[in-house]
Amino acid sequence: MLEWKELNLSIWILVSISFFIHYLAEKNNKINYSGLIYKHFGIFADSAFAAITYGLAATTSAAILKGVYIQQFFGDVVYFAYSHDFDHRFSSALIT
């Protein structure tokens, strides 16, 4: 899955469709949200910025997973220093 050429494009399409559906469902809603973007620009801008945020997070996560995968299975060359204790650093960050 991580080697799929269209992974990033698929992530962006899925996130965009999800937030477009959210926009369509909420555009006629009379409840006022307290978000800064929503107050100044409306539900479309709020949905667009949320889609961009989630798209960037998802594609960045996929790139990091690719890097960790490459380092673990093709470890003859060090591409990412300290990847051997990646899980340890992550779990210790959650504890503190």
PDB file of C-alpha atoms in Angstrom:
ATOM      1  CA  MET A   1       0.000   0.000   0.000  1.00  0.00           C
ATOM      2  CA  LEU A   2       2.796   2.437   0.837  1.00  0.00           C
ATOM      3  CA  GLU A   3       4.387   1.805  -2.574  1.00  0.00           C
ATOM      4  CA  TRP A   4       1.179   2.647  -4.442  1.00  0.00           C
ATOM      5  CA  LYS A   5       1.899   5.517  -6.867  1.00  0.00           C
ATOM      6  CA  GLU A   6      -1.428   7.233  -6.376  1.00  0.00           C
ATOM      7  CA  LEU A   7      -1.421   7.089  -2.564  1.00  0.00           C
ATOM      8  CA  ASN A   8      -1.065  10.855  -2.016  1.00  0.00           C
ATOM      9  CA  LEU A   9      -3.615  11.660  -4.708  1.00  0.00           C
ATOM     10  CA  SER A  10      -6.046   9.159  -3.210  1.00  0.00           C
ATOM     11  CA  ILE A  11      -5.595  10.640   0.267  1.00  0.00           C
ATOM     12  CA  TRP A  12      -6.295  14.147  -1.053  1.00  0.00           C
ATOM     13  CA  ILE A  13      -9.370  13.010  -3.001  1.00  0.00           C
ATOM     14  CA  LEU A  14     -10.792  11.106  -0.024  1.00  0.00           C
ATOM     15  CA  VAL A  15     -10.230  14.005   2.383  1.00  0.00           C
ATOM     16  CA  SER A  16     -11.643  16.537  -0.090  1.00  0.00           C
ATOM     17  CA  ILE A  17     -14.778  14.476  -0.706  1.00  0.00           C
ATOM     18  CA  SER A  18     -15.278  13.968   3.027  1.00  0.00           C
ATOM     19  CA  PHE A  19     -15.093  17.664   3.821  1.00  0.00           C
ATOM     20  CA  PHE A  20     -17.194  18.618   0.782  1.00  0.00           C
ATOM     21  CA  ILE A  21     -19.915  16.307   2.099  1.00  0.00           C
ATOM     22  CA  HIS A  22     -19.496  17.958   5.504  1.00  0.00           C
ATOM     23  CA  TYR A  23     -19.875  21.375   3.851  1.00  0.00           C
ATOM     24  CA  LEU A  24     -23.053  20.316   2.037  1.00  0.00           C
ATOM     25  CA  ALA A  25     -24.522  18.914   5.243  1.00  0.00           C
ATOM     26  CA  GLU A  26     -23.735  22.020   7.300  1.00  0.00           C
ATOM     27  CA  LYS A  27     -24.208  24.924   4.882  1.00  0.00           C
ATOM     28  CA  ASN A  28     -27.900  25.425   5.740  1.00  0.00           C
ATOM     29  CA  ASN A  29     -27.444  24.745   9.447  1.00  0.00           C
ATOM     30  CA  LYS A  30     -28.439  27.762  11.533  1.00  0.00           C
ATOM     31  CA  ILE A  31     -26.222  26.871  14.497  1.00  0.00           C
ATOM     32  CA  ASN A  32     -23.370  29.345  14.855  1.00  0.00           C
ATOM     33  CA  TYR A  33     -19.980  27.823  15.506  1.00  0.00           C
ATOM     34  CA  SER A  34     -17.452  29.690  17.595  1.00  0.00           C
ATOM     35  CA  GLY A  35     -14.430  28.997  15.395  1.00  0.00           C
ATOM     36  CA  LEU A  36     -12.357  31.941  14.200  1.00  0.00           C
ATOM     37  CA  ILE A  37     -12.352  30.902  10.535  1.00  0.00           C
ATOM     38  CA  TYR A  38     -16.065  30.106  10.607  1.00  0.00           C
ATOM     39  CA  LYS A  39     -16.997  33.469  12.153  1.00  0.00           C
ATOM     40  CA  HIS A  40     -15.033  35.505   9.596  1.00  0.00           C
ATOM     41  CA  PHE A  41     -15.253  33.418   6.425  1.00  0.00           C
ATOM     42  CA  GLY A  42     -18.123  30.943   6.778  1.00  0.00           C
ATOM     43  CA  ILE A  43     -18.579  27.213   6.629  1.00  0.00           C
ATOM     44  CA  PHE A  44     -16.964  26.784   3.197  1.00  0.00           C
ATOM     45  CA  ALA A  45     -13.652  28.280   4.315  1.00  0.00           C
ATOM     46  CA  ASP A  46     -13.826  26.328   7.570  1.00  0.00           C
ATOM     47  CA  SER A  47     -14.341  23.077   5.648  1.00  0.00           C
ATOM     48  CA  ALA A  48     -11.623  23.944   3.132  1.00  0.00           C
ATOM     49  CA  PHE A  49      -9.033  24.704   5.810  1.00  0.00           C
ATOM     50  CA  ALA A  50      -9.986  21.541   7.699  1.00  0.00           C
ATOM     51  CA  ALA A  51      -9.581  19.478   4.507  1.00  0.00           C
ATOM     52  CA  ILE A  52      -6.169  21.028   3.850  1.00  0.00           C
ATOM     53  CA  THR A  53      -5.064  20.355   7.432  1.00  0.00           C
ATOM     54  CA  TYR A  54      -6.180  16.727   7.370  1.00  0.00           C
ATOM     55  CA  GLY A  55      -4.742  16.180   3.880  1.00  0.00           C
ATOM     56  CA  LEU A  56      -1.341  17.510   4.905  1.00  0.00           C
ATOM     57  CA  ALA A  57      -1.343  15.443   8.091  1.00  0.00           C
ATOM     58  CA  ALA A  58      -2.311  12.256   6.245  1.00  0.00           C
ATOM     59  CA  THR A  59       0.238  12.634   3.439  1.00  0.00           C
ATOM     60  CA  THR A  60       2.972  13.530   5.938  1.00  0.00           C
ATOM     61  CA  SER A  61       2.101  10.452   8.002  1.00  0.00           C
ATOM     62  CA  ALA A  62       2.261   8.271   4.894  1.00  0.00           C
ATOM     63  CA  ALA A  63       5.698   9.689   4.023  1.00  0.00           C
ATOM     64  CA  ILE A  64       6.991   9.025   7.552  1.00  0.00           C
ATOM     65  CA  LEU A  65       5.633   5.468   7.439  1.00  0.00           C
ATOM     66  CA  LYS A  66       7.396   4.933   4.117  1.00  0.00           C
ATOM     67  CA  GLY A  67      10.659   6.176   5.618  1.00  0.00           C
ATOM     68  CA  VAL A  68      10.401   3.976   8.698  1.00  0.00           C
ATOM     69  CA  TYR A  69       9.497   0.987   6.513  1.00  0.00           C
ATOM     70  CA  ILE A  70      12.498   1.549   4.230  1.00  0.00           C
ATOM     71  CA  GLN A  71      14.826   1.893   7.204  1.00  0.00           C
ATOM     72  CA  GLN A  72      13.522  -1.253   8.921  1.00  0.00           C
ATOM     73  CA  PHE A  73      13.580  -3.562   5.905  1.00  0.00           C
ATOM     74  CA  PHE A  74      16.511  -2.116   3.982  1.00  0.00           C
ATOM     75  CA  GLY A  75      18.682  -1.295   6.978  1.00  0.00           C
ATOM     76  CA  ASP A  76      22.047  -1.813   5.270  1.00  0.00           C
ATOM     77  CA  VAL A  77      22.282   1.949   4.678  1.00  0.00           C
ATOM     78  CA  VAL A  78      21.229   4.434   7.347  1.00  0.00           C
ATOM     79  CA  TYR A  79      18.660   6.771   5.827  1.00  0.00           C
ATOM     80  CA  PHE A  80      17.073   7.909   9.082  1.00  0.00           C
ATOM     81  CA  ALA A  81      19.250   8.185  12.145  1.00  0.00           C
ATOM     82  CA  TYR A  82      17.585   7.081  15.385  1.00  0.00           C
ATOM     83  CA  SER A  83      14.818   5.153  13.608  1.00  0.00           C
ATOM     84  CA  HIS A  84      15.738   2.058  15.638  1.00  0.00           C
ATOM     85  CA  ASP A  85      14.236   3.636  18.757  1.00  0.00           C
ATOM     86  CA  PHE A  86      11.328   5.364  17.030  1.00  0.00           C
ATOM     87  CA  ASP A  87       8.740   3.441  19.048  1.00  0.00           C
ATOM     88  CA  HIS A  88      10.566   4.174  22.285  1.00  0.00           C
ATOM     89  CA  ARG A  89      10.656   7.920  21.613  1.00  0.00           C
ATOM     90  CA  PHE A  90       7.001   7.975  20.629  1.00  0.00           C
ATOM     91  CA  SER A  91       5.818   6.045  23.678  1.00  0.00           C
ATOM     92  CA  SER A  92       7.966   8.100  26.069  1.00  0.00           C
ATOM     93  CA  ALA A  93       6.518  11.292  24.575  1.00  0.00           C
ATOM     94  CA  LEU A  94       3.023  10.016  25.296  1.00  0.00           C
ATOM     95  CA  ILE A  95       3.870   9.180  28.893  1.00  0.00           C
ATOM     96  CA  THR A  96       5.372  12.564  29.796  1.00  0.00           C
TER      97      THR A  96
END
